[in-house]
Amino acid sequence: MQTTLTTSFEGIDLPVQDFQCFTKNTHRIKYHLLHTLLYGQVLKVVQQRGNNNNNDDDNNNDSSAHATTSKPTLMDRSYYVYHHPCPRDLLMTHRDMARRLLVFKPWVIARAQANMKKALLGLGVTRREEVTVVTVHVRRGDYTRYISRHYNLTQLDSVYFQGAFDFYRRSCREKRSVFLVVSDDLRWCTKILSGRDVITAGDKNEVVDMALVSLGDHSITSYGTFSFLGGLLGPGHFTHPIESSGRYHAMGCVKSNDLHYVSRDQDFVYNDTGRLPGNC
């Protein structure tokens, strides 16, 4: 992971463990399960300390010392976190920190900026500051089968993306909104999504595409962690499709004023304010 990240990001400093640290006693665990277990152990320690504070001074001193020095049994074991851990609710809470830690290398930013400039010129925009740039990530390719098998979801079609386009056209009235699309299937995007204010701006390098997504004033995301991270590293708001499957919970409890949901249903009715429905 460290080797991969350092090719694209500046100053990645991960604690790299020697392979001998991962013995046959290392347990595979999903992130959310580990988080739940850790949270439960923290609650037990806090409750224990609270109970100790209600005891007599002598008993309190002995119990507090024990609670402070005793190590939770969960932490005595070695764990390997698998299954693409990406706690979106926690990451959104620490969005500013994520931007500080994950800084793209200069060559990545330079290439992404060049792609953005070229795309804007294709829309007749010569001055970046005159428009609101909304970057769009369209995940297709291998993800079609993946979301069907794991989440019982079909691919996003033009209804979602056109709905997201309309949201920003309505919301960003101080400047004209333009939409720059990156994808692993630019041919589909050119055929289905192109318009007077929509243009493809993709690169053969996916890291450059992610950087371009982060350079927009706002972003439109698809399913998946790639889209989410691109939006997370950007400065503004971003959209996500309203979940249409009971098996997809990735964005279900993300609480942020920067996140908006757009329906995949053409007949969906939004609230009276004209804003998108909130989350949770």
PDB file of C-alpha atoms in Angstrom:
ATOM      1  CA  MET A   1       0.000   0.000   0.000  1.00  0.00           C
ATOM      2  CA  GLN A   2       2.749   2.441   0.902  1.00  0.00           C
ATOM      3  CA  THR A   3       4.622   1.711  -2.324  1.00  0.00           C
ATOM      4  CA  THR A   4       1.501   2.256  -4.392  1.00  0.00           C
ATOM      5  CA  LEU A   5       0.476   5.481  -2.658  1.00  0.00           C
ATOM      6  CA  THR A   6       3.927   7.074  -2.759  1.00  0.00           C
ATOM      7  CA  THR A   7       3.983   6.931  -6.570  1.00  0.00           C
ATOM      8  CA  SER A   8       1.051   9.362  -6.686  1.00  0.00           C
ATOM      9  CA  PHE A   9       0.899  11.210  -3.356  1.00  0.00           C
ATOM     10  CA  GLU A  10       3.369  13.380  -1.475  1.00  0.00           C
ATOM     11  CA  GLY A  11       4.781  12.539   1.941  1.00  0.00           C
ATOM     12  CA  ILE A  12       2.896   9.319   2.645  1.00  0.00           C
ATOM     13  CA  ASP A  13       4.220   8.035   5.953  1.00  0.00           C
ATOM     14  CA  LEU A  14       2.704   4.679   6.830  1.00  0.00           C
ATOM     15  CA  PRO A  15       4.075   2.410   9.547  1.00  0.00           C
ATOM     16  CA  VAL A  16       5.292  -0.602   7.599  1.00  0.00           C
ATOM     17  CA  GLN A  17       5.428  -3.797   9.642  1.00  0.00           C
ATOM     18  CA  ASP A  18       7.869  -6.604   9.003  1.00  0.00           C
ATOM     19  CA  PHE A  19       6.126  -9.631   7.515  1.00  0.00           C
ATOM     20  CA  GLN A  20       7.102 -11.646  10.583  1.00  0.00           C
ATOM     21  CA  CYS A  21       4.660  -9.538  12.610  1.00  0.00           C
ATOM     22  CA  PHE A  22       1.805 -11.204  10.742  1.00  0.00           C
ATOM     23  CA  THR A  23       1.854 -14.701  12.117  1.00  0.00           C
ATOM     24  CA  LYS A  24      -0.514 -17.591  11.724  1.00  0.00           C
ATOM     25  CA  ASN A  25      -2.466 -16.068  14.614  1.00  0.00           C
ATOM     26  CA  THR A  26      -3.384 -12.975  12.571  1.00  0.00           C
ATOM     27  CA  HIS A  27      -7.164 -12.758  12.119  1.00  0.00           C
ATOM     28  CA  ARG A  28      -8.964 -11.518   9.018  1.00  0.00           C
ATOM     29  CA  ILE A  29     -11.644  -8.984   9.890  1.00  0.00           C
ATOM     30  CA  LYS A  30     -13.770  -6.422   8.071  1.00  0.00           C
ATOM     31  CA  TYR A  31     -13.270  -2.794   9.023  1.00  0.00           C
ATOM     32  CA  HIS A  32     -16.778  -2.155  10.293  1.00  0.00           C
ATOM     33  CA  LEU A  33     -16.678  -5.234  12.535  1.00  0.00           C
ATOM     34  CA  LEU A  34     -13.321  -4.196  13.982  1.00  0.00           C
ATOM     35  CA  HIS A  35     -14.643  -0.664  14.541  1.00  0.00           C
ATOM     36  CA  THR A  36     -17.703  -2.056  16.342  1.00  0.00           C
ATOM     37  CA  LEU A  37     -15.553  -4.255  18.573  1.00  0.00           C
ATOM     38  CA  LEU A  38     -13.160  -1.419  19.402  1.00  0.00           C
ATOM     39  CA  TYR A  39     -16.038   0.935  20.146  1.00  0.00           C
ATOM     40  CA  GLY A  40     -17.568  -1.658  22.455  1.00  0.00           C
ATOM     41  CA  GLN A  41     -14.294  -2.074  24.349  1.00  0.00           C
ATOM     42  CA  VAL A  42     -13.904   1.692  24.739  1.00  0.00           C
ATOM     43  CA  LEU A  43     -17.422   1.908  26.161  1.00  0.00           C
ATOM     44  CA  LYS A  44     -16.604  -0.806  28.683  1.00  0.00           C
ATOM     45  CA  VAL A  45     -13.488   1.054  29.861  1.00  0.00           C
ATOM     46  CA  VAL A  46     -15.394   4.342  30.132  1.00  0.00           C
ATOM     47  CA  GLN A  47     -18.232   2.684  32.033  1.00  0.00           C
ATOM     48  CA  GLN A  48     -15.773   0.940  34.326  1.00  0.00           C
ATOM     49  CA  ARG A  49     -14.072   4.226  35.122  1.00  0.00           C
ATOM     50  CA  GLY A  50     -17.449   5.849  35.745  1.00  0.00           C
ATOM     51  CA  ASN A  51     -18.391   3.095  38.171  1.00  0.00           C
ATOM     52  CA  ASN A  52     -15.062   3.402  39.921  1.00  0.00           C
ATOM     53  CA  ASN A  53     -15.587   7.137  40.425  1.00  0.00           C
ATOM     54  CA  ASN A  54     -18.727   6.338  42.426  1.00  0.00           C
ATOM     55  CA  ASN A  55     -16.903   4.049  44.849  1.00  0.00           C
ATOM     56  CA  ASP A  56     -15.110   4.950  48.068  1.00  0.00           C
ATOM     57  CA  ASP A  57     -11.760   6.698  47.664  1.00  0.00           C
ATOM     58  CA  ASP A  58      -9.724   3.622  48.583  1.00  0.00           C
ATOM     59  CA  ASN A  59     -11.584   1.278  46.259  1.00  0.00           C
ATOM     60  CA  ASN A  60     -11.661   3.917  43.566  1.00  0.00           C
ATOM     61  CA  ASN A  61      -7.895   4.267  43.529  1.00  0.00           C
ATOM     62  CA  ASP A  62      -7.341   0.533  43.177  1.00  0.00           C
ATOM     63  CA  SER A  63      -9.968   0.041  40.477  1.00  0.00           C
ATOM     64  CA  SER A  64      -8.928   3.091  38.457  1.00  0.00           C
ATOM     65  CA  ALA A  65      -5.350   1.952  38.392  1.00  0.00           C
ATOM     66  CA  HIS A  66      -6.443  -1.455  37.190  1.00  0.00           C
ATOM     67  CA  ALA A  67      -8.738  -0.001  34.496  1.00  0.00           C
ATOM     68  CA  THR A  68      -5.992   2.307  33.271  1.00  0.00           C
ATOM     69  CA  THR A  69      -3.208  -0.245  33.114  1.00  0.00           C
ATOM     70  CA  SER A  70      -5.201  -3.268  31.925  1.00  0.00           C
ATOM     71  CA  LYS A  71      -5.052  -3.789  28.170  1.00  0.00           C
ATOM     72  CA  PRO A  72      -8.266  -4.654  26.281  1.00  0.00           C
ATOM     73  CA  THR A  73      -8.115  -8.265  25.136  1.00  0.00           C
ATOM     74  CA  LEU A  74      -9.057  -7.162  21.618  1.00  0.00           C
ATOM     75  CA  MET A  75      -5.776  -5.288  21.301  1.00  0.00           C
ATOM     76  CA  ASP A  76      -3.755  -8.353  22.252  1.00  0.00           C
ATOM     77  CA  ARG A  77      -4.502  -9.928  18.894  1.00  0.00           C
ATOM     78  CA  SER A  78      -3.170  -9.235  15.407  1.00  0.00           C
ATOM     79  CA  TYR A  79      -5.710  -8.280  12.723  1.00  0.00           C
ATOM     80  CA  TYR A  80      -5.673  -7.956   8.969  1.00  0.00           C
ATOM     81  CA  VAL A  81      -8.376  -5.572   7.776  1.00  0.00           C
ATOM     82  CA  TYR A  82      -9.708  -6.684   4.384  1.00  0.00           C
ATOM     83  CA  HIS A  83     -12.674  -6.148   2.048  1.00  0.00           C
ATOM     84  CA  HIS A  84     -11.811  -2.602   0.876  1.00  0.00           C
ATOM     85  CA  PRO A  85     -12.165  -0.701   4.164  1.00  0.00           C
ATOM     86  CA  CYS A  86     -13.509   2.775   3.482  1.00  0.00           C
ATOM     87  CA  PRO A  87     -15.497   4.195   6.424  1.00  0.00           C
ATOM     88  CA  ARG A  88     -17.190   7.036   4.572  1.00  0.00           C
ATOM     89  CA  ASP A  89     -18.912   8.441   7.653  1.00  0.00           C
ATOM     90  CA  LEU A  90     -15.631   8.815   9.538  1.00  0.00           C
ATOM     91  CA  LEU A  91     -13.738  10.107   6.506  1.00  0.00           C
ATOM     92  CA  MET A  92     -16.328  12.821   5.886  1.00  0.00           C
ATOM     93  CA  THR A  93     -15.988  13.892   9.516  1.00  0.00           C
ATOM     94  CA  HIS A  94     -12.234  14.308   8.996  1.00  0.00           C
ATOM     95  CA  ARG A  95     -12.378  15.639   5.429  1.00  0.00           C
ATOM     96  CA  ASP A  96      -9.903  18.472   6.046  1.00  0.00           C
ATOM     97  CA  MET A  97      -7.389  16.026   7.483  1.00  0.00           C
ATOM     98  CA  ALA A  98      -7.774  13.749   4.452  1.00  0.00           C
ATOM     99  CA  ARG A  99      -6.953  16.682   2.172  1.00  0.00           C
ATOM    100  CA  ARG A 100      -3.842  17.493   4.198  1.00  0.00           C
ATOM    101  CA  LEU A 101      -2.590  13.900   4.213  1.00  0.00           C
ATOM    102  CA  LEU A 102      -3.409  12.899   0.636  1.00  0.00           C
ATOM    103  CA  VAL A 103      -1.682  15.501  -1.539  1.00  0.00           C
ATOM    104  CA  PHE A 104      -1.108  14.528  -5.159  1.00  0.00           C
ATOM    105  CA  LYS A 105       2.402  14.745  -6.547  1.00  0.00           C
ATOM    106  CA  PRO A 106       3.170  17.790  -8.729  1.00  0.00           C
ATOM    107  CA  TRP A 107       3.284  15.772 -11.962  1.00  0.00           C
ATOM    108  CA  VAL A 108      -0.198  14.366 -11.242  1.00  0.00           C
ATOM    109  CA  ILE A 109      -1.694  17.794 -10.567  1.00  0.00           C
ATOM    110  CA  ALA A 110       0.037  19.341 -13.597  1.00  0.00           C
ATOM    111  CA  ARG A 111      -1.345  16.670 -15.913  1.00  0.00           C
ATOM    112  CA  ALA A 112      -4.829  16.923 -14.404  1.00  0.00           C
ATOM    113  CA  GLN A 113      -4.795  20.708 -14.745  1.00  0.00           C
ATOM    114  CA  ALA A 114      -3.704  20.402 -18.386  1.00  0.00           C
ATOM    115  CA  ASN A 115      -6.577  17.986 -19.063  1.00  0.00           C
ATOM    116  CA  MET A 116      -9.010  20.357 -17.369  1.00  0.00           C
ATOM    117  CA  LYS A 117      -7.775  23.347 -19.369  1.00  0.00           C
ATOM    118  CA  LYS A 118      -8.107  21.415 -22.628  1.00  0.00           C
ATOM    119  CA  ALA A 119     -11.637  20.312 -21.742  1.00  0.00           C
ATOM    120  CA  LEU A 120     -12.686  23.837 -20.789  1.00  0.00           C
ATOM    121  CA  LEU A 121     -11.377  25.168 -24.085  1.00  0.00           C
ATOM    122  CA  GLY A 122     -13.505  22.520 -25.774  1.00  0.00           C
ATOM    123  CA  LEU A 123     -16.529  24.174 -24.138  1.00  0.00           C
ATOM    124  CA  GLY A 124     -15.354  27.628 -25.172  1.00  0.00           C
ATOM    125  CA  VAL A 125     -14.184  28.571 -21.678  1.00  0.00           C
ATOM    126  CA  THR A 126     -10.907  30.493 -21.672  1.00  0.00           C
ATOM    127  CA  ARG A 127     -10.988  31.711 -18.063  1.00  0.00           C
ATOM    128  CA  ARG A 128     -11.494  29.096 -15.353  1.00  0.00           C
ATOM    129  CA  GLU A 129     -12.798  31.607 -12.829  1.00  0.00           C
ATOM    130  CA  GLU A 130     -15.744  32.538 -15.031  1.00  0.00           C
ATOM    131  CA  VAL A 131     -17.510  29.194 -14.581  1.00  0.00           C
ATOM    132  CA  THR A 132     -18.385  26.697 -11.872  1.00  0.00           C
ATOM    133  CA  VAL A 133     -16.500  23.514 -12.740  1.00  0.00           C
ATOM    134  CA  VAL A 134     -18.316  20.332 -11.749  1.00  0.00           C
ATOM    135  CA  THR A 135     -16.213  17.200 -12.229  1.00  0.00           C
ATOM    136  CA  VAL A 136     -17.997  13.925 -12.922  1.00  0.00           C
ATOM    137  CA  HIS A 137     -16.776  10.374 -12.374  1.00  0.00           C
ATOM    138  CA  VAL A 138     -18.582   7.601 -14.248  1.00  0.00           C
ATOM    139  CA  ARG A 139     -17.593   4.105 -13.118  1.00  0.00           C
ATOM    140  CA  ARG A 140     -18.493   1.376 -15.575  1.00  0.00           C
ATOM    141  CA  GLY A 141     -16.388  -1.473 -16.985  1.00  0.00           C
ATOM    142  CA  ASP A 142     -15.830  -4.284 -14.498  1.00  0.00           C
ATOM    143  CA  TYR A 143     -18.016  -2.533 -11.924  1.00  0.00           C
ATOM    144  CA  THR A 144     -21.192  -3.512 -13.788  1.00  0.00           C
ATOM    145  CA  ARG A 145     -20.869  -7.132 -12.775  1.00  0.00           C
ATOM    146  CA  TYR A 146     -19.450  -6.281  -9.342  1.00  0.00           C
ATOM    147  CA  ILE A 147     -22.367  -4.132  -8.131  1.00  0.00           C
ATOM    148  CA  SER A 148     -24.852  -6.621  -9.555  1.00  0.00           C
ATOM    149  CA  ARG A 149     -23.307  -9.553  -7.710  1.00  0.00           C
ATOM    150  CA  HIS A 150     -22.566  -7.821  -4.406  1.00  0.00           C
ATOM    151  CA  TYR A 151     -25.325  -5.215  -4.097  1.00  0.00           C
ATOM    152  CA  ASN A 152     -28.067  -6.244  -6.537  1.00  0.00           C
ATOM    153  CA  LEU A 153     -27.606  -2.895  -8.311  1.00  0.00           C
ATOM    154  CA  THR A 154     -27.709  -2.022 -11.985  1.00  0.00           C
ATOM    155  CA  GLN A 155     -25.419   0.506 -13.626  1.00  0.00           C
ATOM    156  CA  LEU A 156     -26.188   4.198 -13.327  1.00  0.00           C
ATOM    157  CA  ASP A 157     -27.758   5.566 -16.482  1.00  0.00           C
ATOM    158  CA  SER A 158     -28.356   9.032 -17.881  1.00  0.00           C
ATOM    159  CA  VAL A 159     -31.267   9.697 -15.466  1.00  0.00           C
ATOM    160  CA  TYR A 160     -28.961   9.983 -12.460  1.00  0.00           C
ATOM    161  CA  PHE A 161     -26.285  12.024 -14.194  1.00  0.00           C
ATOM    162  CA  GLN A 162     -28.761  14.380 -15.884  1.00  0.00           C
ATOM    163  CA  GLY A 163     -30.463  14.828 -12.517  1.00  0.00           C
ATOM    164  CA  ALA A 164     -27.121  15.720 -10.946  1.00  0.00           C
ATOM    165  CA  PHE A 165     -26.345  18.115 -13.807  1.00  0.00           C
ATOM    166  CA  ASP A 166     -29.701  19.844 -13.266  1.00  0.00           C
ATOM    167  CA  PHE A 167     -29.063  20.108  -9.529  1.00  0.00           C
ATOM    168  CA  TYR A 168     -25.879  22.109 -10.055  1.00  0.00           C
ATOM    169  CA  ARG A 169     -27.403  24.150 -12.874  1.00  0.00           C
ATOM    170  CA  ARG A 170     -30.107  25.237 -10.417  1.00  0.00           C
ATOM    171  CA  SER A 171     -27.878  25.620  -7.366  1.00  0.00           C
ATOM    172  CA  CYS A 172     -24.883  27.414  -8.895  1.00  0.00           C
ATOM    173  CA  ARG A 173     -26.569  30.416 -10.472  1.00  0.00           C
ATOM    174  CA  GLU A 174     -23.839  32.980  -9.863  1.00  0.00           C
ATOM    175  CA  LYS A 175     -21.770  31.378 -12.613  1.00  0.00           C
ATOM    176  CA  ARG A 176     -22.501  29.060 -15.500  1.00  0.00           C
ATOM    177  CA  SER A 177     -21.897  25.413 -14.579  1.00  0.00           C
ATOM    178  CA  VAL A 178     -19.827  23.183 -16.846  1.00  0.00           C
ATOM    179  CA  PHE A 179     -19.334  19.445 -16.407  1.00  0.00           C
ATOM    180  CA  LEU A 180     -16.055  17.598 -17.030  1.00  0.00           C
ATOM    181  CA  VAL A 181     -16.443  13.826 -17.214  1.00  0.00           C
ATOM    182  CA  VAL A 182     -13.788  11.189 -16.466  1.00  0.00           C
ATOM    183  CA  SER A 183     -14.508   7.491 -16.811  1.00  0.00           C
ATOM    184  CA  ASP A 184     -13.203   4.053 -17.669  1.00  0.00           C
ATOM    185  CA  ASP A 185     -15.735   4.097 -20.534  1.00  0.00           C
ATOM    186  CA  LEU A 186     -15.412   7.463 -22.263  1.00  0.00           C
ATOM    187  CA  ARG A 187     -17.139   6.174 -25.391  1.00  0.00           C
ATOM    188  CA  TRP A 188     -20.360   5.596 -23.417  1.00  0.00           C
ATOM    189  CA  CYS A 189     -20.051   9.008 -21.769  1.00  0.00           C
ATOM    190  CA  THR A 190     -19.528  10.774 -25.088  1.00  0.00           C
ATOM    191  CA  LYS A 191     -22.571   9.044 -26.579  1.00  0.00           C
ATOM    192  CA  ILE A 192     -24.946   9.343 -23.606  1.00  0.00           C
ATOM    193  CA  LEU A 193     -23.901  12.390 -21.571  1.00  0.00           C
ATOM    194  CA  SER A 194     -22.376  14.942 -23.931  1.00  0.00           C
ATOM    195  CA  GLY A 195     -24.141  18.297 -24.190  1.00  0.00           C
ATOM    196  CA  ARG A 196     -23.604  22.021 -24.592  1.00  0.00           C
ATOM    197  CA  ASP A 197     -22.052  22.211 -21.109  1.00  0.00           C
ATOM    198  CA  VAL A 198     -20.763  18.628 -20.765  1.00  0.00           C
ATOM    199  CA  ILE A 199     -17.484  17.269 -22.125  1.00  0.00           C
ATOM    200  CA  THR A 200     -15.177  14.319 -21.460  1.00  0.00           C
ATOM    201  CA  ALA A 201     -11.809  15.067 -19.898  1.00  0.00           C
ATOM    202  CA  GLY A 202     -10.453  11.638 -19.106  1.00  0.00           C
ATOM    203  CA  ASP A 203      -6.907  10.340 -18.982  1.00  0.00           C
ATOM    204  CA  LYS A 204      -5.461   6.872 -19.433  1.00  0.00           C
ATOM    205  CA  ASN A 205      -4.010   7.242 -15.937  1.00  0.00           C
ATOM    206  CA  GLU A 206      -6.667   6.715 -13.280  1.00  0.00           C
ATOM    207  CA  VAL A 207      -4.746   8.678 -10.625  1.00  0.00           C
ATOM    208  CA  VAL A 208      -4.742  11.716 -12.921  1.00  0.00           C
ATOM    209  CA  ASP A 209      -8.497  11.236 -13.328  1.00  0.00           C
ATOM    210  CA  MET A 210      -8.952  11.186  -9.555  1.00  0.00           C
ATOM    211  CA  ALA A 211      -6.874  14.335  -9.234  1.00  0.00           C
ATOM    212  CA  LEU A 212      -9.011  16.034 -11.873  1.00  0.00           C
ATOM    213  CA  VAL A 213     -12.155  15.089  -9.951  1.00  0.00           C
ATOM    214  CA  SER A 214     -10.667  16.719  -6.846  1.00  0.00           C
ATOM    215  CA  LEU A 215      -9.898  19.938  -8.760  1.00  0.00           C
ATOM    216  CA  GLY A 216     -13.530  20.714  -9.496  1.00  0.00           C
ATOM    217  CA  ASP A 217     -15.556  23.248  -7.537  1.00  0.00           C
ATOM    218  CA  HIS A 218     -18.052  20.425  -6.953  1.00  0.00           C
ATOM    219  CA  SER A 219     -18.275  16.775  -7.998  1.00  0.00           C
ATOM    220  CA  ILE A 220     -20.756  14.176  -9.186  1.00  0.00           C
ATOM    221  CA  THR A 221     -19.863  10.679  -8.044  1.00  0.00           C
ATOM    222  CA  SER A 222     -20.844   7.139  -8.955  1.00  0.00           C
ATOM    223  CA  TYR A 223     -20.871   4.045  -6.753  1.00  0.00           C
ATOM    224  CA  GLY A 224     -17.494   2.980  -5.391  1.00  0.00           C
ATOM    225  CA  THR A 225     -14.557   4.228  -3.340  1.00  0.00           C
ATOM    226  CA  PHE A 226     -12.755   5.805  -6.317  1.00  0.00           C
ATOM    227  CA  SER A 227     -15.554   8.316  -6.851  1.00  0.00           C
ATOM    228  CA  PHE A 228     -15.924   8.924  -3.142  1.00  0.00           C
ATOM    229  CA  LEU A 229     -12.241   9.666  -2.610  1.00  0.00           C
ATOM    230  CA  GLY A 230     -12.135  12.045  -5.564  1.00  0.00           C
ATOM    231  CA  GLY A 231     -15.080  13.965  -4.143  1.00  0.00           C
ATOM    232  CA  LEU A 232     -13.678  13.824  -0.617  1.00  0.00           C
ATOM    233  CA  LEU A 233     -10.403  15.445  -1.715  1.00  0.00           C
ATOM    234  CA  GLY A 234     -12.220  18.208  -3.575  1.00  0.00           C
ATOM    235  CA  PRO A 235     -13.203  21.554  -2.032  1.00  0.00           C
ATOM    236  CA  GLY A 236     -16.949  21.616  -2.534  1.00  0.00           C
ATOM    237  CA  HIS A 237     -20.151  19.592  -2.508  1.00  0.00           C
ATOM    238  CA  PHE A 238     -20.698  16.282  -4.218  1.00  0.00           C
ATOM    239  CA  THR A 239     -23.615  14.073  -5.131  1.00  0.00           C
ATOM    240  CA  HIS A 240     -24.243  10.375  -4.722  1.00  0.00           C
ATOM    241  CA  PRO A 241     -27.083   8.233  -6.087  1.00  0.00           C
ATOM    242  CA  ILE A 242     -29.918   7.481  -3.685  1.00  0.00           C
ATOM    243  CA  GLU A 243     -29.531   3.854  -2.694  1.00  0.00           C
ATOM    244  CA  SER A 244     -31.949   1.582  -4.516  1.00  0.00           C
ATOM    245  CA  SER A 245     -30.819  -1.662  -2.904  1.00  0.00           C
ATOM    246  CA  GLY A 246     -31.160  -2.881   0.655  1.00  0.00           C
ATOM    247  CA  ARG A 247     -27.733  -4.476   0.335  1.00  0.00           C
ATOM    248  CA  TYR A 248     -25.873  -1.227  -0.358  1.00  0.00           C
ATOM    249  CA  HIS A 249     -25.181   0.715   2.845  1.00  0.00           C
ATOM    250  CA  ALA A 250     -21.941   2.544   2.062  1.00  0.00           C
ATOM    251  CA  MET A 251     -23.432   6.043   2.148  1.00  0.00           C
ATOM    252  CA  GLY A 252     -26.475   5.357   4.289  1.00  0.00           C
ATOM    253  CA  CYS A 253     -25.412   7.223   7.416  1.00  0.00           C
ATOM    254  CA  VAL A 254     -22.955   9.814   6.157  1.00  0.00           C
ATOM    255  CA  LYS A 255     -23.880  13.100   7.841  1.00  0.00           C
ATOM    256  CA  SER A 256     -22.508  16.083   5.954  1.00  0.00           C
ATOM    257  CA  ASN A 257     -23.897  19.266   4.454  1.00  0.00           C
ATOM    258  CA  ASP A 258     -21.469  18.717   1.571  1.00  0.00           C
ATOM    259  CA  LEU A 259     -23.176  15.513   0.421  1.00  0.00           C
ATOM    260  CA  HIS A 260     -26.385  15.458  -1.622  1.00  0.00           C
ATOM    261  CA  TYR A 261     -28.375  12.562  -2.987  1.00  0.00           C
ATOM    262  CA  VAL A 262     -29.752  12.379  -6.507  1.00  0.00           C
ATOM    263  CA  SER A 263     -32.393   9.826  -7.392  1.00  0.00           C
ATOM    264  CA  ARG A 264     -32.093   7.285 -10.179  1.00  0.00           C
ATOM    265  CA  ASP A 265     -35.864   7.574 -10.646  1.00  0.00           C
ATOM    266  CA  GLN A 266     -36.930  10.121 -13.244  1.00  0.00           C
ATOM    267  CA  ASP A 267     -40.248  10.695 -11.417  1.00  0.00           C
ATOM    268  CA  PHE A 268     -38.695  11.232  -7.984  1.00  0.00           C
ATOM    269  CA  VAL A 269     -40.109  14.307  -6.228  1.00  0.00           C
ATOM    270  CA  TYR A 270     -37.693  16.394  -4.175  1.00  0.00           C
ATOM    271  CA  ASN A 271     -38.733  18.502  -1.209  1.00  0.00           C
ATOM    272  CA  ASP A 272     -40.392  21.921  -1.381  1.00  0.00           C
ATOM    273  CA  THR A 273     -37.149  23.864  -0.998  1.00  0.00           C
ATOM    274  CA  GLY A 274     -35.824  22.486  -4.250  1.00  0.00           C
ATOM    275  CA  ARG A 275     -32.849  21.039  -2.412  1.00  0.00           C
ATOM    276  CA  LEU A 276     -31.933  17.397  -2.502  1.00  0.00           C
ATOM    277  CA  PRO A 277     -33.093  15.200   0.384  1.00  0.00           C
ATOM    278  CA  GLY A 278     -30.652  14.954   3.270  1.00  0.00           C
ATOM    279  CA  ASN A 279     -29.055  11.798   4.534  1.00  0.00           C
ATOM    280  CA  CYS A 280     -29.888   9.824   7.671  1.00  0.00           C
TER     281      CYS A 280
END
